[in-house]
Coordinates of N, CA and C in Angstrom, one line a residue:
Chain U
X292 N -9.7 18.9 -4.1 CA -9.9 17.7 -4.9 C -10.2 16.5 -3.9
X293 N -11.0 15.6 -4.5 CA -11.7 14.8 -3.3 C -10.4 13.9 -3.5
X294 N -10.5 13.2 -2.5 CA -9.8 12.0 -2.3 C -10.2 10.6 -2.7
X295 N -9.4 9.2 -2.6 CA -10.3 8.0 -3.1 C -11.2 7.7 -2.0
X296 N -12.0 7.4 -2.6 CA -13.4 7.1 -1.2 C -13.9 5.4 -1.5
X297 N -13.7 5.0 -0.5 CA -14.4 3.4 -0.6 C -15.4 3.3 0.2
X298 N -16.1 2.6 -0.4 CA -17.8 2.1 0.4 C -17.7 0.4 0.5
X299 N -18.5 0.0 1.4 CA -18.8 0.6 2.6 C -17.5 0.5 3.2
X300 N -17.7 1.3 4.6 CA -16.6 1.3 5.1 C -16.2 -0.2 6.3
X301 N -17.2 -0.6 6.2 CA -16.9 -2.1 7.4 C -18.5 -2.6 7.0
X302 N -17.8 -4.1 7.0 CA -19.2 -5.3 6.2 C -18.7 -6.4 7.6
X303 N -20.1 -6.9 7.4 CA -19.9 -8.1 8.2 C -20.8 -9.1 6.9
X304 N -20.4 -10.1 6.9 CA -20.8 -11.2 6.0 C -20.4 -12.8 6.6
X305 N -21.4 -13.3 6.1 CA -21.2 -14.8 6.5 C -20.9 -15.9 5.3
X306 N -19.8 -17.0 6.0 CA -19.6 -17.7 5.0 C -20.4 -18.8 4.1
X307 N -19.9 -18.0 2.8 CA -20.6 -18.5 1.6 C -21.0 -17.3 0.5
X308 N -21.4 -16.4 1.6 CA -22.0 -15.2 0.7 C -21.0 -15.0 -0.3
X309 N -21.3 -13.8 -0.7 CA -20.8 -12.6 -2.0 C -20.7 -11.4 -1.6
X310 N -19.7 -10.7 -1.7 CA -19.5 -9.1 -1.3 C -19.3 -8.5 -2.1
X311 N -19.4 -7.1 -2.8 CA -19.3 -6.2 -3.2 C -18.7 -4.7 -3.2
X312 N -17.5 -4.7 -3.1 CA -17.0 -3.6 -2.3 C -16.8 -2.2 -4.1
X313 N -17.1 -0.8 -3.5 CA -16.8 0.2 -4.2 C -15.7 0.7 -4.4
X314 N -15.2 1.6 -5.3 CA -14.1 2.3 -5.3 C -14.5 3.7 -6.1
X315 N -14.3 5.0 -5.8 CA -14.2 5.5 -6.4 C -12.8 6.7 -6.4
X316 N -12.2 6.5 -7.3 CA -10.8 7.3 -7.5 C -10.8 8.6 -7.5
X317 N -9.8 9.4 -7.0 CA -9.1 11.2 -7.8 C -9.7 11.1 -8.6
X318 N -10.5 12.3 -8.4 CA -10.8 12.8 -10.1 C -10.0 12.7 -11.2
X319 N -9.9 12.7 -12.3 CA -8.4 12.2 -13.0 C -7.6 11.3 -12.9
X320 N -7.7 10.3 -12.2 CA -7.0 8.6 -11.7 C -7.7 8.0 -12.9
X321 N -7.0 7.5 -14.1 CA -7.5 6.4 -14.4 C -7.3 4.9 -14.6
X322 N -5.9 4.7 -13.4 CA -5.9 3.1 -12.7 C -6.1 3.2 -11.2
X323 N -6.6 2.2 -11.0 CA -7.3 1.3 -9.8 C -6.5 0.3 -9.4
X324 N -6.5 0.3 -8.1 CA -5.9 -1.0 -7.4 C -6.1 -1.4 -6.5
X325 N -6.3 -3.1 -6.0 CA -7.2 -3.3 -4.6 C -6.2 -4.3 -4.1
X326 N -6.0 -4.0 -2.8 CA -4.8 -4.6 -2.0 C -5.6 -5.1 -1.0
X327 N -5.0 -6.5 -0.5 CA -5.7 -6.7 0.8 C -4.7 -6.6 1.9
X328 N -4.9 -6.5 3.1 CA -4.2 -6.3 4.0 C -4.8 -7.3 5.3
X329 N -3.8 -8.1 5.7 CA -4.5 -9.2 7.2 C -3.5 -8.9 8.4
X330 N -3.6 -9.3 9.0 CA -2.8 -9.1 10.9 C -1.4 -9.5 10.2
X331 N -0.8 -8.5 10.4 CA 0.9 -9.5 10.4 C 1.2 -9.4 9.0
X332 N 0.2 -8.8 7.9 CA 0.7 -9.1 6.4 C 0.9 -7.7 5.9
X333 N 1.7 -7.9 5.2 CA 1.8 -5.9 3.8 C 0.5 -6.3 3.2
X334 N 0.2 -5.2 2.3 CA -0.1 -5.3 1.9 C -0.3 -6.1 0.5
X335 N -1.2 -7.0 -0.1 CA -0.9 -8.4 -0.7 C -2.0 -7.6 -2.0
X336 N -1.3 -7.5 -2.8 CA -1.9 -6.7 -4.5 C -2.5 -7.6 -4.9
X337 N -3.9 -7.4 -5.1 CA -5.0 -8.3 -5.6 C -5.1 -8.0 -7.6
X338 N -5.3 -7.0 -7.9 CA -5.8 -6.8 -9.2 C -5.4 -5.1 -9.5
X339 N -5.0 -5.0 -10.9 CA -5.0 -3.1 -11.0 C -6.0 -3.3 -12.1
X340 N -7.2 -2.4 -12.5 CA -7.5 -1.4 -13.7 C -7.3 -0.6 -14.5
X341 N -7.0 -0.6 -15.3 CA -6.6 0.8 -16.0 C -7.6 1.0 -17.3
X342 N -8.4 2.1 -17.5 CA -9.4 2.0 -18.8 C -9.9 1.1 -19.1
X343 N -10.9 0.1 -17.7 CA -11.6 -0.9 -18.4 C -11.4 -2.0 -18.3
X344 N -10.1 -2.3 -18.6 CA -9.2 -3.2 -18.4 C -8.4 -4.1 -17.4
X345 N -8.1 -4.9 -16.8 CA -7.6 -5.8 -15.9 C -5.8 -5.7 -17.0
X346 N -5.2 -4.8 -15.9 CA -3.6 -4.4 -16.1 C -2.6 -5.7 -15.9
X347 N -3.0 -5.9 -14.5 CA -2.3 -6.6 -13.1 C -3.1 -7.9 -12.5
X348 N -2.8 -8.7 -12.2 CA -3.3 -9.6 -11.2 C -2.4 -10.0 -10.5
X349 N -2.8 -10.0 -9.1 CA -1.8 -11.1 -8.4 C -2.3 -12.1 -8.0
X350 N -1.9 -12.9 -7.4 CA -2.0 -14.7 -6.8 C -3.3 -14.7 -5.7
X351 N -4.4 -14.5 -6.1 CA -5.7 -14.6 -5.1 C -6.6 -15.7 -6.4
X352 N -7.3 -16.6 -5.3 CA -8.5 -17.4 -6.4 C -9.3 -17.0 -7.5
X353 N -9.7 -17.0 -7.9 CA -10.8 -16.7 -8.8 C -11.9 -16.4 -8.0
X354 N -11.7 -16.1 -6.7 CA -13.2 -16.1 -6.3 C -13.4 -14.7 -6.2
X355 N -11.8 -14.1 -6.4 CA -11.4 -12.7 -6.2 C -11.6 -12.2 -7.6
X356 N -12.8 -11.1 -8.0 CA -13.0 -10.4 -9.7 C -12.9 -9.1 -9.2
X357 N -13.2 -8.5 -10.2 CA -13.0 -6.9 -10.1 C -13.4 -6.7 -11.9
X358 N -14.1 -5.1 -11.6 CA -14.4 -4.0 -13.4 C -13.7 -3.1 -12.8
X359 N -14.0 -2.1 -13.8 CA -14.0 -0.7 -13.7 C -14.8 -0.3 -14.6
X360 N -15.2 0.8 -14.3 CA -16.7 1.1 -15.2 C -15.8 2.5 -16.1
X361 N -16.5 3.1 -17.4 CA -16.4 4.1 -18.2 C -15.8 5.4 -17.4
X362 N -16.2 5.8 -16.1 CA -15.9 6.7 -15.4 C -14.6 6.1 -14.1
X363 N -13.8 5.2 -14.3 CA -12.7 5.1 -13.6 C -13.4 3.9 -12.4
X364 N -14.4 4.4 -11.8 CA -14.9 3.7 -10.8 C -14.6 2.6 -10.9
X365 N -14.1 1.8 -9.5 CA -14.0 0.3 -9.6 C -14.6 -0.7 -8.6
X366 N -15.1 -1.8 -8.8 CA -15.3 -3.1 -7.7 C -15.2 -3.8 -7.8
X367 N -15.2 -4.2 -6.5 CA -14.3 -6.0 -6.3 C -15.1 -6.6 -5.5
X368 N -15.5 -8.0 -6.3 CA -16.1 -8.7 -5.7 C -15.8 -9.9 -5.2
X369 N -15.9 -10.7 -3.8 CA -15.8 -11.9 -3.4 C -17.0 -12.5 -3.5
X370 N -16.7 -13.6 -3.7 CA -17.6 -14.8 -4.3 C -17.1 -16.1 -3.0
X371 N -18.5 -16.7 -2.3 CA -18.7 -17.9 -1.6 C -17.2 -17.3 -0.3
X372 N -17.6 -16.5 0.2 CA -17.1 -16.4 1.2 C -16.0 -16.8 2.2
X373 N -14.7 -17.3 2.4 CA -14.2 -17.9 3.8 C -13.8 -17.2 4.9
X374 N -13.7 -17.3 6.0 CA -13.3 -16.8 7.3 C -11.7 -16.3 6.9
X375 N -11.1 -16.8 6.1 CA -9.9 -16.1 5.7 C -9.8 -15.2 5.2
X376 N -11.0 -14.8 4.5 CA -11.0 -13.5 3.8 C -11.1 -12.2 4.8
X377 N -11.5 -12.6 5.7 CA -11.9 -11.1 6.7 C -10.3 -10.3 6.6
X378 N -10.3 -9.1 6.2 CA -9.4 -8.3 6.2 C -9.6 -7.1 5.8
X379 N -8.7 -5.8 6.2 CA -8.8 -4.6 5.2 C -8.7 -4.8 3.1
X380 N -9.3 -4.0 3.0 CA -9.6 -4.3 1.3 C -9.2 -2.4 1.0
X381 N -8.4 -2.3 0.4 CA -7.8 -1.0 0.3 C -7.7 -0.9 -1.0
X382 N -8.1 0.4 -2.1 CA -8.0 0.6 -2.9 C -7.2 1.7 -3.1
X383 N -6.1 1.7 -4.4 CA -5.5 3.2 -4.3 C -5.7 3.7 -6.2
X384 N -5.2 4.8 -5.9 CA -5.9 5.4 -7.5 C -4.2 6.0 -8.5
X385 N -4.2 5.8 -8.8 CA -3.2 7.0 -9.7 C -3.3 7.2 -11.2
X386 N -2.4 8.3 -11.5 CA -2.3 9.0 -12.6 C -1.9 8.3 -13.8
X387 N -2.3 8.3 -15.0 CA -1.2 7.5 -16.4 C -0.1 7.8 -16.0
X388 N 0.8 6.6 -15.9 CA 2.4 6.9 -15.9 C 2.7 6.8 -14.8
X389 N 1.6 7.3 -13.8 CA 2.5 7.7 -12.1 C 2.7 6.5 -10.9
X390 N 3.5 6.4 -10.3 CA 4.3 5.8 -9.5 C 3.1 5.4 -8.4
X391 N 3.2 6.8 -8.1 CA 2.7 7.4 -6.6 C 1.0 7.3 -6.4
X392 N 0.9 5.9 -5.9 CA -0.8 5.6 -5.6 C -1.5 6.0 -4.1
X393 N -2.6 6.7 -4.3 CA -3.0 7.5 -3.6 C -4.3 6.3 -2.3
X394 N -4.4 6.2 -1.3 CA -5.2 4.8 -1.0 C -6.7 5.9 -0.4
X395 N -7.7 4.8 -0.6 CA -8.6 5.5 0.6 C -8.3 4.7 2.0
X396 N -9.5 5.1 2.4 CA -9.4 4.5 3.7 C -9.9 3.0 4.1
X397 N -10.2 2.3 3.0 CA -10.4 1.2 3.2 C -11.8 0.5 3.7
X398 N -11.9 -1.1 3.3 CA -13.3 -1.3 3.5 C -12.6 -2.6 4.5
X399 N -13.4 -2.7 5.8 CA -13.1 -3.9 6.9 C -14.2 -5.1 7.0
X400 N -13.6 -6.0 6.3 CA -14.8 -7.1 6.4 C -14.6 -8.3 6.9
X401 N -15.8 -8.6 8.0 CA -15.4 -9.6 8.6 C -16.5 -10.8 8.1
X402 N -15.8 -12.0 8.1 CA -16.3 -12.9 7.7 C -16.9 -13.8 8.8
X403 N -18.2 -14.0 9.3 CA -18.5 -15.0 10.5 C -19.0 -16.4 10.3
Chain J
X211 N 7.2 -15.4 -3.6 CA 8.4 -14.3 -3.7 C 8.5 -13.3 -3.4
X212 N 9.1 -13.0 -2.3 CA 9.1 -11.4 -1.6 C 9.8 -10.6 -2.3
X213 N 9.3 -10.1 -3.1 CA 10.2 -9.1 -3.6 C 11.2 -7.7 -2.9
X214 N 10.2 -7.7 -2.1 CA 10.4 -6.8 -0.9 C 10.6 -7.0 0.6
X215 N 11.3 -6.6 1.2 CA 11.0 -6.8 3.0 C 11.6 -5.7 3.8
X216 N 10.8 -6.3 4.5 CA 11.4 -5.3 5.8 C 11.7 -6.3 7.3
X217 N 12.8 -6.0 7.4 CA 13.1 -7.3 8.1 C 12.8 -7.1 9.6
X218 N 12.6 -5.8 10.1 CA 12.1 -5.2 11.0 C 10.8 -5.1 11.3
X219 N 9.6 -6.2 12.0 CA 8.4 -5.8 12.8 C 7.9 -5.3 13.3
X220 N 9.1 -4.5 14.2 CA 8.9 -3.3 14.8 C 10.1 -2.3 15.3
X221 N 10.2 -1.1 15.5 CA 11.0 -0.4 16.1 C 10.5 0.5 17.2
X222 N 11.6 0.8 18.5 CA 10.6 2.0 19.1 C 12.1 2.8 19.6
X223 N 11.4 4.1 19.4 CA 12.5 5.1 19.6 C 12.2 6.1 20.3
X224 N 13.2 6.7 21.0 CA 12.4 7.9 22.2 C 12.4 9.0 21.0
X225 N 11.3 9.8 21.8 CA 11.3 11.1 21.0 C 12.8 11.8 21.1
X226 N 12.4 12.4 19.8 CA 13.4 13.3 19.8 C 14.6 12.8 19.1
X227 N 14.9 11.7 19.0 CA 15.9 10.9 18.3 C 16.0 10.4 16.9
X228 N 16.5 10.1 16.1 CA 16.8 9.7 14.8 C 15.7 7.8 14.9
X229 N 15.2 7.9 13.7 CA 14.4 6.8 13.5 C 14.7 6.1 12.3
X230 N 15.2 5.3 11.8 CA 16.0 4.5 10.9 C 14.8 3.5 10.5
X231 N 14.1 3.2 9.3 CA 13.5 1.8 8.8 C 14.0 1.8 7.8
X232 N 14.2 0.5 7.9 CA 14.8 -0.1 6.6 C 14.2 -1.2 5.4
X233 N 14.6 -1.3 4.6 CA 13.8 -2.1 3.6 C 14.9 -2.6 2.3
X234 N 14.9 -4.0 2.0 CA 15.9 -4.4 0.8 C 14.6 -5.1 -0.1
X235 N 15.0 -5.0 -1.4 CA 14.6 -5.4 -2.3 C 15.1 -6.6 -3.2
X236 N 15.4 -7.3 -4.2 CA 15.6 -8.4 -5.2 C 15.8 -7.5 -6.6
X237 N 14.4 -7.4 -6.8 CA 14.1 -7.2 -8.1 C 15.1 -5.7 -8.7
X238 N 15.8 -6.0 -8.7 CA 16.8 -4.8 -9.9 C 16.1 -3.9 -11.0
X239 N 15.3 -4.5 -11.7 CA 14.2 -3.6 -12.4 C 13.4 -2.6 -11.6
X240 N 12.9 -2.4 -10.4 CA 12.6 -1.5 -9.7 C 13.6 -0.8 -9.9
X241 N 12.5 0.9 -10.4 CA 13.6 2.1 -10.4 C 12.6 3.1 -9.7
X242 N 11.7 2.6 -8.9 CA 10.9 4.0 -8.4 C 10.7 3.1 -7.2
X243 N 11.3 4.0 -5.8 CA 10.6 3.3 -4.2 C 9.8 4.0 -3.6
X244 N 8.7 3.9 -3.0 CA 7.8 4.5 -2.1 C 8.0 4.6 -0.6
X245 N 7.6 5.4 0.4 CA 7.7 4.8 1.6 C 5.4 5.3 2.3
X246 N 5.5 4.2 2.5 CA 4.0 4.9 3.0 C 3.9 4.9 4.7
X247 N 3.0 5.4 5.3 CA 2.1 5.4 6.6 C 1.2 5.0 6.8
X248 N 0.7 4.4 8.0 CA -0.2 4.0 8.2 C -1.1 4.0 9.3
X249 N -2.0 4.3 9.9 CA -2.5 4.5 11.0 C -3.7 3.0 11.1
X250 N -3.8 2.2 12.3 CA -4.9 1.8 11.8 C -6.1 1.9 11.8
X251 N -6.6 0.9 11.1 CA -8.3 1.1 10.5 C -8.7 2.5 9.4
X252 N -7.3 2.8 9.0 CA -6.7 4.0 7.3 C -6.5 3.5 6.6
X253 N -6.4 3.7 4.9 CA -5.6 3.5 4.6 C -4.2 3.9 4.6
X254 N -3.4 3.4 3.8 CA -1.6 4.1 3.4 C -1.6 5.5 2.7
X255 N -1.1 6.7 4.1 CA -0.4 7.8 3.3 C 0.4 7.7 2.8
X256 N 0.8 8.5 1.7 CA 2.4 8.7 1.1 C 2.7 9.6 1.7
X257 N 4.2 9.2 1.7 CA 5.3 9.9 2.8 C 6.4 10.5 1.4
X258 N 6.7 9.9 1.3 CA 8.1 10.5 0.5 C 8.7 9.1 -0.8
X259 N 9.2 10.0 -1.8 CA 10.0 8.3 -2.8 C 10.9 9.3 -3.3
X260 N 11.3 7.7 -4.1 CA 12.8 8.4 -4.6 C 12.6 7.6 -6.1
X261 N 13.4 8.4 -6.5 CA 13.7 7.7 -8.3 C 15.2 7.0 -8.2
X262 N 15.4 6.0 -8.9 CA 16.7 5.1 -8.8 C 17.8 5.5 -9.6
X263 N 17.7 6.8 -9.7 CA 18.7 7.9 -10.6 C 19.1 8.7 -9.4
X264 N 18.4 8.7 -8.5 CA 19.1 9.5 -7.3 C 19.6 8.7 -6.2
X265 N 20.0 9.0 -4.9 CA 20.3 8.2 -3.7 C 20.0 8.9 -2.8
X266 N 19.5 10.2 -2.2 CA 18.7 10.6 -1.3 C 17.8 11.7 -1.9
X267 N 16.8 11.6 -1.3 CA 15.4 12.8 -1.2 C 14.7 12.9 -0.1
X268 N 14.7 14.5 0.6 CA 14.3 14.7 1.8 C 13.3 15.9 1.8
X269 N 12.5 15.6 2.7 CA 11.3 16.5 2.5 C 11.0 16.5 4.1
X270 N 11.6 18.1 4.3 CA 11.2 17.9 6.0 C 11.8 17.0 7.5
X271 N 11.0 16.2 8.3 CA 11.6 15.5 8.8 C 12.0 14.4 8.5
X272 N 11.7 14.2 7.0 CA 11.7 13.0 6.3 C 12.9 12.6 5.0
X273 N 14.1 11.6 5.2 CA 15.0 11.3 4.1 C 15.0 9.8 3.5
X274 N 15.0 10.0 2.5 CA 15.1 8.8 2.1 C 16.0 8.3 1.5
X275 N 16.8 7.0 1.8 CA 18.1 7.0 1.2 C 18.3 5.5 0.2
X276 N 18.8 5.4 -0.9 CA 19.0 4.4 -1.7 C 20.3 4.0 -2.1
X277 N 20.2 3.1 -1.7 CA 21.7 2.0 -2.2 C 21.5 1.0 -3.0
X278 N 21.5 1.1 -4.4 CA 21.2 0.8 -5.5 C 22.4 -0.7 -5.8
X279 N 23.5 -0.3 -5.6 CA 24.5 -1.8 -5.4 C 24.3 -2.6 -4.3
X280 N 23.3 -2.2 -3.3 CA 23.0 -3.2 -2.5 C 21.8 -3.3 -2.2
X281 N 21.0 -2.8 -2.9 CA 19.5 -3.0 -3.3 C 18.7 -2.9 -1.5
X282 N 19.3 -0.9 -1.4 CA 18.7 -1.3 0.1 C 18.2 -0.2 0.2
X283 N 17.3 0.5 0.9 CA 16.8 1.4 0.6 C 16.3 2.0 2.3
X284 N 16.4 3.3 3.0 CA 16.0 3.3 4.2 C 15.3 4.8 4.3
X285 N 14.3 5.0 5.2 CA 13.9 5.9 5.8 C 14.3 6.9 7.0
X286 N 14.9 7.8 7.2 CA 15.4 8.4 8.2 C 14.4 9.6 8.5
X287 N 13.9 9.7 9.8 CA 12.9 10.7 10.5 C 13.8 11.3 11.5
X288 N 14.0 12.5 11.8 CA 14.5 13.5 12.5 C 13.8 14.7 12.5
X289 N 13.8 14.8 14.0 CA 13.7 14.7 15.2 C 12.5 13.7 15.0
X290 N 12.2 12.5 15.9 CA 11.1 11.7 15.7 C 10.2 12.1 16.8
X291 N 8.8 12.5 16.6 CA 7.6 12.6 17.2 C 6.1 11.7 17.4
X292 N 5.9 11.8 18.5 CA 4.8 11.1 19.5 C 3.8 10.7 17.3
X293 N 3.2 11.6 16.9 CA 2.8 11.1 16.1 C 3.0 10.7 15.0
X294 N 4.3 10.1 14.6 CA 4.9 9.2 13.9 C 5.2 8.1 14.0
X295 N 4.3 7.2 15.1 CA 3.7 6.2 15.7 C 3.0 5.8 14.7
X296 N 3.2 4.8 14.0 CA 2.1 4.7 13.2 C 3.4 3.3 12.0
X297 N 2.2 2.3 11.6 CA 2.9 1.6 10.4 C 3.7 1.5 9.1
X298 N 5.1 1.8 9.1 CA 5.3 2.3 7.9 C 5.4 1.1 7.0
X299 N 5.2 1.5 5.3 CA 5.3 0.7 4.5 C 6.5 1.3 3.6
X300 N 7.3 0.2 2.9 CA 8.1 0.7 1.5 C 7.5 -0.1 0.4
X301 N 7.8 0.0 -0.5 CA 6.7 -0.2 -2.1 C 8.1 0.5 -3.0
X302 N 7.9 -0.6 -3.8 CA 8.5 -0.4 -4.9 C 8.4 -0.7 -6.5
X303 N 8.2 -0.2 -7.3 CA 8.0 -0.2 -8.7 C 8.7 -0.2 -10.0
X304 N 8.4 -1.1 -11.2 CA 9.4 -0.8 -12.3 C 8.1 0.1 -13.3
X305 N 9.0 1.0 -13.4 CA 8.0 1.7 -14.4 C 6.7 2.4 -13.6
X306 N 5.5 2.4 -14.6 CA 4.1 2.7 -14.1 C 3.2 0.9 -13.6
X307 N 4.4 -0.3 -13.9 CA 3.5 -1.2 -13.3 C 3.5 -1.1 -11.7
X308 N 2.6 -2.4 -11.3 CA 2.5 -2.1 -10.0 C 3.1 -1.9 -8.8
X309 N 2.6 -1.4 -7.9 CA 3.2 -1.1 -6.6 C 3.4 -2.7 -5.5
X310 N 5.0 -2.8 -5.3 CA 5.0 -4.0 -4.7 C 5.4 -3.8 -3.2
X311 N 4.7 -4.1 -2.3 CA 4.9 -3.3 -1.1 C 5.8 -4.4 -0.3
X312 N 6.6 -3.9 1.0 CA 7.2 -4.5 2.1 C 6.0 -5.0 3.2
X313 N 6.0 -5.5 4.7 CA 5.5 -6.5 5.5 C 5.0 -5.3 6.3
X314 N 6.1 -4.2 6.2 CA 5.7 -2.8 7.3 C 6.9 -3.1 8.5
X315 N 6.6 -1.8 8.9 CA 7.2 -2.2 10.3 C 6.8 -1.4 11.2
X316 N 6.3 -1.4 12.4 CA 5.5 -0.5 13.3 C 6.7 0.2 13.9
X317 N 6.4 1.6 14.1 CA 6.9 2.5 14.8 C 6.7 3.0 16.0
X318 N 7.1 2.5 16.9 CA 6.3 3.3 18.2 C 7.7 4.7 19.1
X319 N 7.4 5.4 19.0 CA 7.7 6.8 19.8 C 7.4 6.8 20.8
X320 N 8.3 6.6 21.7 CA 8.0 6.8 22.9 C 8.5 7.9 23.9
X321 N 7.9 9.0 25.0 CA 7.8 10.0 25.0 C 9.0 9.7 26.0

């Protein structure tokens, strides 16, 4: 069984832009979750999906959105860019009901 | 609001010895804890949890212990090895909502 796979795996972008990062889940995952991670920080819970739907949000701007499409898949987009955003963007997947979220390996984006 | 921490940045332990991380919580409605790994530029494996009906579950070199009246919860690794170096996380949950993770704490093994 594949594992969660995120694209791309490392962005470089300049400030102002727009990013677009993928997610695609376990086969059978149908919540999504995108965590950011910076030097020195846990991991800080951006948004969950579950069928479509926006479950969860946590405390990031609005510049921070996210879907999920018909087939589980998810992305998350940054809008007008800051140098603060450069961090790991980690997505994990799990089961209806289940605890236990599975991550990929993460997308590294640096902001210049 | 931290719901979680780990008040520990880092630990380092010779091989071969017992490795202790620890982690306390707040939130009393958490009844499910995680502990993850991390290597960097990965993301977070899962290591081992527990359900808040129990107070230890071990799997391997790996125990995890819960203190529910003191809202504390710790990781024990025995015998600890060179590649158990690596960032651990704890995360905790009420229900199927979300996963609330700790700051980490880096593990270094030293031979």
């Amino acid at each position: 069984k594949a594992g969660v796979t995120q694209t791309p795996r490392y962005l470089i972008k300049t400030r102002g832009q727009q990013v677009t990062l993928s997610c695609s889940p376990i086969s059978g995952h149908r919540s999504v979750s995108w965590y950011q991670q910076t030097p020195g920080q846990g991991l800080q819970f951006l948004f969950e999906y579950f069928s479509e739907t926006q479950r969860n949000k946590g405390n990031f701007p609005g510049r921070f959105s996210g879907r999920q499409f018909s087939n589980s898949r998810s992305e998350m987009n940054v809008s007008t860019l800051e140098l603060g955003d450069s961090a790991l963007y980690l997505c994990a997947s799990r089961t209806v009901g289940g605890a236990e979220a599975f991550f990929g390996q993460g997308t590294r984006l640096t902001v210049v | 609001d931290q719901q979680v921490k780990q008040n520990s940045p880092s630990l380092s332990v010779q091989e071969g010895r017992i490795s202790i991380l620890n982690c306390d919580y707040t939130n009393s409605m958490f009844d499910y804890f995680l502990w993850y790994k991390k290597y960097p530029a990965e993301g977070p494996t899962f290591l081992i949890s527990i359900s808040s009906i129990k107070d230890k579950n071990e799997d391997g070199r790996f125990t995890v212990f819960l203190n529910k009246s003191a809202k504390h919860l710790s990781l024990h690794i025995v015998p600890s090895q060179p590649g158990d170096s690596a960032v651990y996380f704890c995360a905790a949950a009420q229900g199927a909502q979300k996963l609330v993770f700790g700051q980490g704490t880096r593990l270094t093994i030293n031979p």
